[in-house]
Amino acid sequence: MKDVLVLGIESSCDETAASVIRNGREVLSNVISSQIALHTQYGGVVPELASRKHIENINWVIEDALTQAGVSLDDLDAIGVTYGPGLVGALLVGVAEAKAIAFAKKKPLIGVNHIEGHVCANFIEHPDLEPPFLCLIVSGGHTHLARMKDYGEFELLGRTRDDAAGEAFDKVARAIGLGYPGGPKIEKAARAGNPHAMEFPRGKVDGSPFDFSFSGMKSAVLNYLNHAAMTGETVNQADVAASFQKAVIDVLVGRAVLAAKELGEDKLVMAGGVASNGALRKAMEEACRKEGIAFYHPSPVYCTDNAAMIGVAAHYHYMKGERAEWDLNAVPNLKLV
Ligand code: KG4
Ligand code: ZN
């Protein structure tokens, strides 16, 4: 059977990325141009700067992805692009580029939901993994507990009511002086700290056992820091990082495993930037082993934003015959379901 080649394009936040995927699961190239150095000066992503950088980078990123894969635009079967959720100006760069290529080369255009893309990252390294399964998506903008019923079909079980897990990592990192991006810096600092030094609240949402709330936990860290500043107490950065990280992990593991048990799911898939956290992976792995749940997660490079995951998601929509129209637009607040 002829190979199916999909070009994935991602520009929803601060990474400009392109990737060529063969037959839905094989990564022929995965090029990511990160803007972290640019945004670090401002302590977070500046949307207008992000859009401009995407414009500067998108052409060479795509050219590199094609060259590394050893294919030309003519060889492609479809062009997949993230059209939401994300920063509107950033998304528009990818969407306009994908439309231009698809129109000029007469190729099918596939619009991909970024959150679905994160879940699909798991198909790259787990060739036997197929839906249905339970998934926990933990990124900078989203915290969702969902069921992937079939390719491209989700049922939402729970979500955060306030901050996303990654957002909480970023805000706490800033508060304790670790800077941006917060997740990896907290993970590193936490290695030298005591996770039981402070007890931060494990937020629950009354009546919604699968929803999340991280704002109380974040406020508790800020209150602790304010109190220490007022009383002249020295703050042990590593202990705060380790105790905060432990609180987040307890909540994520507790809720995901509870959902798996209550719904009788035997496969749990984790995805998104926070899923690259080593301590979280270890805790989830152990909890799943105890409960007889098969646990899947991508390598760190496929957890944070990349275009390979977008190419994989696009492949399955393409195979179902789904196509985007030429009026495909950026949808900044696109929902998973
Ligand atoms: O999935 P992603 O790259 O972008 C979004 O779609 O949001 O996730 C980025 C988020 C950031 O909040 C970042 O702090 C967090 O993922 N993150 C981590 C780690 N690496 C990235 N959080 C905890 N531990 C990490 N090692
Ligand atoms: Zn993402």
Tab-separated table of C-alpha atoms and ligand atoms in Angstrom:
chain	number	residue	atom	x	y	z
A	1	MET	CA	0.000	0.000	0.000
A	2	LYS	CA	1.188	3.518	-0.784
A	3	ASP	CA	2.613	5.505	2.139
A	4	VAL	CA	0.519	8.404	3.469
A	5	LEU	CA	2.638	11.523	4.095
A	6	VAL	CA	1.266	14.409	6.157
A	7	LEU	CA	2.946	17.744	6.866
A	8	GLY	CA	2.050	19.032	10.349
A	9	ILE	CA	2.349	22.743	11.175
A	10	GLU	CA	2.159	24.209	14.712
A	11	SER	CA	2.332	27.886	15.769
A	12	SER	CA	-0.248	28.251	18.565
A	13	CYS	CA	2.046	29.743	21.208
A	14	ASP	CA	5.822	30.224	21.331
A	15	GLU	CA	7.155	27.366	19.188
A	16	THR	CA	7.195	27.441	15.393
A	17	ALA	CA	7.205	23.798	14.316
A	18	ALA	CA	6.822	21.549	11.272
A	19	SER	CA	6.985	17.789	10.887
A	20	VAL	CA	6.496	15.103	8.267
A	21	ILE	CA	4.597	12.001	9.441
A	22	ARG	CA	4.462	8.710	7.509
A	23	ASN	CA	1.398	6.480	7.896
A	24	GLY	CA	0.192	8.286	10.997
A	25	ARG	CA	2.829	7.104	13.426
A	26	GLU	CA	6.318	7.449	11.990
A	27	VAL	CA	8.137	10.765	12.436
A	28	LEU	CA	10.309	11.508	9.391
A	29	SER	CA	11.243	14.959	10.723
A	30	ASN	CA	10.351	17.114	13.716
A	31	VAL	CA	11.684	20.687	13.519
A	32	ILE	CA	10.961	23.064	16.424
A	33	SER	CA	12.103	26.674	16.606
A	34	SER	CA	11.624	27.792	20.200
A	35	GLN	CA	11.128	31.431	21.174
A	36	ILE	CA	11.942	30.832	24.854
A	37	ALA	CA	15.071	33.023	24.799
A	38	LEU	CA	13.059	35.945	23.369
A	39	HIS	CA	10.182	35.742	25.872
A	40	THR	CA	12.391	35.023	28.918
A	41	GLN	CA	13.401	38.710	28.983
A	42	TYR	CA	9.735	39.576	29.654
A	43	GLY	CA	8.984	36.752	32.112
A	44	GLY	CA	6.363	35.157	29.837
A	45	VAL	CA	5.056	34.952	26.274
A	46	VAL	CA	4.409	38.358	24.637
A	47	PRO	CA	1.722	37.612	22.004
A	48	GLU	CA	2.692	40.298	19.487
A	49	LEU	CA	6.368	39.278	19.540
A	50	ALA	CA	5.368	35.622	19.191
A	51	SER	CA	3.392	36.336	15.990
A	52	ARG	CA	6.272	38.259	14.439
A	53	LYS	CA	8.772	35.515	15.243
A	54	HIS	CA	6.455	32.886	13.727
A	55	ILE	CA	6.372	34.907	10.490
A	56	GLU	CA	10.174	35.112	10.439
A	57	ASN	CA	10.643	31.406	11.100
A	58	ILE	CA	7.809	29.476	9.507
A	59	ASN	CA	9.225	29.170	5.987
A	60	TRP	CA	12.634	27.833	6.951
A	61	VAL	CA	11.130	25.552	9.620
A	62	ILE	CA	8.892	23.923	6.971
A	63	GLU	CA	11.743	23.729	4.444
A	64	ASP	CA	13.950	22.052	7.059
A	65	ALA	CA	11.202	19.566	7.953
A	66	LEU	CA	10.787	18.595	4.272
A	67	THR	CA	14.546	18.357	3.664
A	68	GLN	CA	15.156	16.220	6.747
A	69	ALA	CA	12.298	13.927	5.727
A	70	GLY	CA	13.650	13.737	2.163
A	71	VAL	CA	10.319	14.721	0.613
A	72	SER	CA	8.972	17.632	-1.441
A	73	LEU	CA	5.607	19.415	-1.145
A	74	ASP	CA	4.421	17.415	-4.169
A	75	ASP	CA	4.955	14.123	-2.302
A	76	LEU	CA	2.572	15.115	0.509
A	77	ASP	CA	-0.954	13.692	0.849
A	78	ALA	CA	-2.267	16.380	3.211
A	79	ILE	CA	-1.347	19.503	5.178
A	80	GLY	CA	-2.433	19.560	8.843
A	81	VAL	CA	-2.348	22.740	10.921
A	82	THR	CA	-3.253	23.794	14.453
A	83	TYR	CA	-6.185	26.236	14.239
A	84	GLY	CA	-6.860	26.525	17.999
A	85	PRO	CA	-6.772	26.919	20.900
A	86	GLY	CA	-3.926	29.406	21.309
A	87	LEU	CA	-2.895	33.003	20.670
A	88	VAL	CA	-4.894	34.359	17.739
A	89	GLY	CA	-2.009	36.144	15.994
A	90	ALA	CA	0.287	33.163	16.438
A	91	LEU	CA	-2.324	30.674	15.164
A	92	LEU	CA	-3.045	32.821	12.109
A	93	VAL	CA	0.547	32.525	10.891
A	94	GLY	CA	0.345	28.727	10.739
A	95	VAL	CA	-3.189	28.687	9.331
A	96	ALA	CA	-2.353	31.181	6.547
A	97	GLU	CA	0.819	29.263	5.656
A	98	ALA	CA	-0.959	25.895	5.562
A	99	LYS	CA	-3.756	27.311	3.397
A	100	ALA	CA	-1.257	28.836	0.961
A	101	ILE	CA	0.625	25.551	0.574
A	102	ALA	CA	-2.544	23.461	0.290
A	103	PHE	CA	-4.067	25.835	-2.271
A	104	ALA	CA	-0.912	26.161	-4.388
A	105	LYS	CA	-0.181	22.421	-4.372
A	106	LYS	CA	-3.850	21.300	-4.534
A	107	LYS	CA	-3.543	19.230	-1.342
A	108	PRO	CA	-6.220	18.547	1.276
A	109	LEU	CA	-6.145	20.928	4.252
A	110	ILE	CA	-6.844	19.528	7.724
A	111	GLY	CA	-7.532	21.752	10.766
A	112	VAL	CA	-6.238	20.252	14.019
A	113	ASN	CA	-7.241	20.989	17.613
A	114	HIS	CA	-4.002	21.555	19.564
A	115	ILE	CA	-5.298	19.689	22.647
A	116	GLU	CA	-6.152	16.642	20.548
A	117	GLY	CA	-2.654	16.929	19.062
A	118	HIS	CA	-1.113	16.584	22.535
A	119	VAL	CA	-3.003	13.311	23.084
A	120	CYS	CA	-1.980	12.019	19.639
A	121	ALA	CA	1.711	12.493	20.552
A	122	ASN	CA	1.298	9.172	22.358
A	123	PHE	CA	0.710	7.265	19.106
A	124	ILE	CA	4.274	8.014	17.946
A	125	GLU	CA	6.127	5.868	20.455
A	126	HIS	CA	3.377	3.386	21.365
A	127	PRO	CA	2.565	1.614	18.090
A	128	ASP	CA	0.000	-0.670	19.730
A	129	LEU	CA	-1.926	2.109	21.482
A	130	GLU	CA	-5.430	2.576	20.066
A	131	PRO	CA	-8.497	4.368	21.453
A	132	PRO	CA	-10.597	4.052	23.572
A	133	PHE	CA	-8.614	5.200	26.600
A	134	LEU	CA	-8.673	7.704	29.432
A	135	CYS	CA	-6.421	10.746	28.965
A	136	LEU	CA	-5.035	13.420	31.236
A	137	ILE	CA	-3.957	16.513	29.300
A	138	VAL	CA	-1.788	18.852	31.364
A	139	SER	CA	-0.296	21.852	29.592
A	140	GLY	CA	0.291	25.570	30.072
A	141	GLY	CA	-3.234	26.454	28.988
A	142	HIS	CA	-5.262	23.303	29.715
A	143	THR	CA	-5.947	20.642	32.297
A	144	HIS	CA	-8.459	18.103	31.047
A	145	LEU	CA	-9.474	14.618	32.025
A	146	ALA	CA	-11.129	13.067	28.988
A	147	ARG	CA	-11.940	9.823	27.232
A	148	MET	CA	-10.702	9.357	23.677
A	149	LYS	CA	-13.535	7.202	22.323
A	150	ASP	CA	-12.141	6.903	18.818
A	151	TYR	CA	-9.686	8.849	16.653
A	152	GLY	CA	-10.830	12.476	16.760
A	153	GLU	CA	-13.662	11.769	19.227
A	154	PHE	CA	-13.537	12.849	22.838
A	155	GLU	CA	-15.788	12.900	25.876
A	156	LEU	CA	-14.845	15.450	28.544
A	157	LEU	CA	-14.893	14.107	32.117
A	158	GLY	CA	-13.291	16.978	34.005
A	159	ARG	CA	-11.316	20.169	33.580
A	160	THR	CA	-9.709	22.899	35.616
A	161	ARG	CA	-12.037	25.560	37.004
A	162	ASP	CA	-9.246	28.156	37.213
A	163	ASP	CA	-5.503	27.856	36.471
A	164	ALA	CA	-4.098	25.114	34.255
A	165	ALA	CA	-1.473	22.877	35.894
A	166	GLY	CA	1.359	24.347	33.779
A	167	GLU	CA	0.152	27.870	34.478
A	168	ALA	CA	0.355	27.150	38.230
A	169	PHE	CA	3.941	25.882	37.764
A	170	ASP	CA	4.801	29.073	35.834
A	171	LYS	CA	3.218	31.426	38.403
A	172	VAL	CA	4.811	29.712	41.414
A	173	ALA	CA	8.204	29.652	39.676
A	174	ARG	CA	7.970	33.400	39.103
A	175	ALA	CA	6.946	33.992	42.736
A	176	ILE	CA	9.910	32.077	44.160
A	177	GLY	CA	12.322	33.781	41.766
A	178	LEU	CA	13.005	30.904	39.385
A	179	GLY	CA	11.736	32.709	36.278
A	180	TYR	CA	10.331	31.454	32.983
A	181	PRO	CA	9.584	28.767	31.854
A	182	GLY	CA	8.464	27.643	35.280
A	183	GLY	CA	7.805	23.905	34.921
A	184	PRO	CA	11.316	22.662	34.154
A	185	LYS	CA	12.851	25.107	36.681
A	186	ILE	CA	10.563	23.931	39.507
A	187	GLU	CA	11.290	20.300	38.638
A	188	LYS	CA	15.054	20.951	38.829
A	189	ALA	CA	14.862	22.961	42.079
A	190	ALA	CA	12.535	20.350	43.649
A	191	ARG	CA	15.206	17.640	43.331
A	192	ALA	CA	17.133	19.305	46.170
A	193	GLY	CA	14.067	20.002	48.319
A	194	ASN	CA	11.829	18.240	50.830
A	195	PRO	CA	8.355	17.560	49.374
A	196	HIS	CA	6.914	17.344	52.916
A	197	ALA	CA	8.380	20.653	54.160
A	198	MET	CA	5.057	22.491	53.687
A	199	GLU	CA	1.510	21.217	53.189
A	200	PHE	CA	-0.160	23.122	50.350
A	201	PRO	CA	-3.902	22.450	49.814
A	202	ARG	CA	-4.947	19.763	47.316
A	203	GLY	CA	-7.857	21.729	45.784
A	204	LYS	CA	-11.135	19.894	45.087
A	205	VAL	CA	-14.294	21.026	43.314
A	206	ASP	CA	-17.407	20.106	45.325
A	207	GLY	CA	-19.748	17.807	43.443
A	208	SER	CA	-17.337	17.399	40.475
A	209	PRO	CA	-14.922	14.624	41.396
A	210	PHE	CA	-12.973	14.856	38.103
A	211	ASP	CA	-12.560	18.650	37.966
A	212	PHE	CA	-9.438	20.484	39.102
A	213	SER	CA	-8.651	23.739	40.893
A	214	PHE	CA	-5.092	24.993	41.256
A	215	SER	CA	-5.664	28.603	42.289
A	216	GLY	CA	-5.970	27.789	46.020
A	217	MET	CA	-2.684	25.909	45.935
A	218	LYS	CA	-0.985	28.797	44.129
A	219	SER	CA	-2.429	31.346	46.599
A	220	ALA	CA	-1.207	29.237	49.527
A	221	VAL	CA	2.340	29.411	48.119
A	222	LEU	CA	2.034	33.200	47.644
A	223	ASN	CA	0.680	33.603	51.210
A	224	TYR	CA	3.558	31.540	52.557
A	225	LEU	CA	6.066	33.737	50.691
A	226	ASN	CA	4.388	36.984	51.870
A	227	HIS	CA	4.347	35.771	55.438
A	228	ALA	CA	8.040	34.836	55.248
A	229	ALA	CA	8.893	38.255	53.788
A	230	MET	CA	7.016	40.043	56.594
A	231	THR	CA	8.574	38.021	59.391
A	232	GLY	CA	12.059	38.044	57.862
A	233	GLU	CA	12.094	34.250	57.620
A	234	THR	CA	14.387	32.875	54.896
A	235	VAL	CA	12.587	30.954	52.172
A	236	ASN	CA	14.039	27.635	51.114
A	237	GLN	CA	13.362	27.753	47.360
A	238	ALA	CA	13.964	24.024	46.902
A	239	ASP	CA	11.536	23.077	49.697
A	240	VAL	CA	8.792	25.334	48.309
A	241	ALA	CA	9.343	23.931	44.802
A	242	ALA	CA	9.302	20.317	46.044
A	243	SER	CA	6.233	20.796	48.273
A	244	PHE	CA	4.270	22.610	45.551
A	245	GLN	CA	5.213	20.001	42.938
A	246	LYS	CA	4.152	17.219	45.323
A	247	ALA	CA	0.755	18.885	45.848
A	248	VAL	CA	0.167	19.143	42.070
A	249	ILE	CA	1.258	15.530	41.545
A	250	ASP	CA	-1.018	14.231	44.329
A	251	VAL	CA	-4.007	15.956	42.727
A	252	LEU	CA	-3.255	14.838	39.150
A	253	VAL	CA	-2.480	11.228	40.080
A	254	GLY	CA	-5.372	10.982	42.545
A	255	ARG	CA	-7.975	12.276	40.116
A	256	ALA	CA	-6.761	10.343	37.059
A	257	VAL	CA	-6.580	7.038	38.924
A	258	LEU	CA	-9.982	7.638	40.557
A	259	ALA	CA	-11.509	8.245	37.112
A	260	ALA	CA	-9.896	5.097	35.694
A	261	LYS	CA	-11.220	2.989	38.580
A	262	GLU	CA	-14.725	4.448	38.585
A	263	LEU	CA	-15.126	4.196	34.821
A	264	GLY	CA	-13.394	0.836	34.515
A	265	GLU	CA	-10.714	2.132	32.129
A	266	ASP	CA	-7.577	0.009	31.908
A	267	LYS	CA	-5.478	2.461	29.825
A	268	LEU	CA	-4.369	5.913	30.997
A	269	VAL	CA	-2.611	8.267	28.588
A	270	MET	CA	-0.872	11.453	29.782
A	271	ALA	CA	-0.049	14.385	27.483
A	272	GLY	CA	1.012	18.054	27.364
A	273	GLY	CA	4.015	20.045	28.602
A	274	VAL	CA	3.555	19.131	32.287
A	275	ALA	CA	3.603	15.423	31.322
A	276	SER	CA	7.361	15.818	30.760
A	277	ASN	CA	7.786	16.236	34.541
A	278	GLY	CA	9.835	13.236	35.732
A	279	ALA	CA	8.408	13.175	39.274
A	280	LEU	CA	4.837	13.222	37.930
A	281	ARG	CA	5.593	10.401	35.483
A	282	LYS	CA	7.133	8.287	38.241
A	283	ALA	CA	4.213	8.842	40.637
A	284	MET	CA	1.618	8.112	37.924
A	285	GLU	CA	3.535	5.013	36.828
A	286	GLU	CA	3.578	3.623	40.386
A	287	ALA	CA	-0.092	4.399	41.065
A	288	CYS	CA	-1.142	2.786	37.755
A	289	ARG	CA	0.983	-0.290	38.396
A	290	LYS	CA	-0.729	-0.801	41.768
A	291	GLU	CA	-4.180	-0.560	40.173
A	292	GLY	CA	-3.352	-2.686	37.109
A	293	ILE	CA	-3.792	0.264	34.710
A	294	ALA	CA	-1.527	0.451	31.618
A	295	PHE	CA	0.127	3.876	31.635
A	296	TYR	CA	1.363	5.726	28.520
A	297	HIS	CA	3.186	9.029	28.076
A	298	PRO	CA	5.311	10.542	25.317
A	299	SER	CA	9.041	11.359	25.505
A	300	PRO	CA	9.611	14.939	26.742
A	301	VAL	CA	10.159	16.288	23.199
A	302	TYR	CA	6.654	15.129	22.222
A	303	CYS	CA	5.076	16.400	25.497
A	304	THR	CA	5.812	20.084	24.931
A	305	ASP	CA	4.555	21.822	21.782
A	306	ASN	CA	5.666	20.199	18.521
A	307	ALA	CA	4.273	19.618	15.039
A	308	ALA	CA	4.707	15.825	14.960
A	309	MET	CA	1.660	15.475	17.219
A	310	ILE	CA	-0.297	17.762	14.860
A	311	GLY	CA	0.725	15.659	11.850
A	312	VAL	CA	-0.394	12.471	13.634
A	313	ALA	CA	-3.796	13.946	14.565
A	314	ALA	CA	-4.203	15.296	11.011
A	315	HIS	CA	-3.450	11.844	9.552
A	316	TYR	CA	-6.434	10.259	11.305
A	317	HIS	CA	-8.800	13.076	10.262
A	318	TYR	CA	-7.482	12.759	6.689
A	319	MET	CA	-8.115	8.998	6.682
A	320	LYS	CA	-11.712	9.628	7.804
A	321	GLY	CA	-12.178	11.902	4.790
A	322	GLU	CA	-12.455	15.099	6.808
A	323	ARG	CA	-11.257	18.277	5.066
A	324	ALA	CA	-11.113	21.936	6.108
A	325	GLU	CA	-12.583	24.582	3.808
A	326	TRP	CA	-10.593	27.552	2.491
A	327	ASP	CA	-12.269	29.741	5.123
A	328	LEU	CA	-10.522	27.838	7.953
A	329	ASN	CA	-9.790	30.460	10.620
A	330	ALA	CA	-7.884	30.641	13.896
A	331	VAL	CA	-10.152	29.837	16.883
A	332	PRO	CA	-8.295	31.038	20.010
A	333	ASN	CA	-10.703	29.394	22.494
A	334	LEU	CA	-11.400	26.184	20.553
A	335	LYS	CA	-12.730	23.457	22.859
A	336	LEU	CA	-11.768	19.777	22.834
A	337	VAL	CA	-15.435	18.829	22.708
B	1	KG4	O1	2.049	21.789	26.127
B	1	KG4	P1	2.881	22.993	26.283
B	1	KG4	O2	4.247	23.027	25.656
B	1	KG4	O3	2.126	24.272	25.794
B	1	KG4	C1	0.763	24.449	25.933
B	1	KG4	O4	-0.008	23.927	25.078
B	1	KG4	O5	0.385	25.117	26.929
B	1	KG4	O6	2.998	23.223	27.861
B	1	KG4	C2	3.763	24.236	28.401
B	1	KG4	C3	3.619	24.152	29.909
B	1	KG4	C4	4.258	25.330	30.639
B	1	KG4	O7	3.344	25.839	31.585
B	1	KG4	C5	5.462	24.696	31.307
B	1	KG4	O8	5.827	25.325	32.529
B	1	KG4	C6	4.987	23.264	31.549
B	1	KG4	O9	4.241	22.954	30.400
B	1	KG4	N1	6.109	22.341	31.690
B	1	KG4	C7	6.372	21.649	32.823
B	1	KG4	C8	7.584	20.952	32.586
B	1	KG4	N2	7.998	21.226	31.308
B	1	KG4	C9	7.076	22.079	30.775
B	1	KG4	N3	5.701	21.585	33.986
B	1	KG4	C10	6.243	20.815	34.954
B	1	KG4	N4	7.401	20.133	34.816
B	1	KG4	C11	8.100	20.160	33.661
B	1	KG4	N5	9.239	19.495	33.525
B	2	ZN	ZN	0.544	22.694	23.893
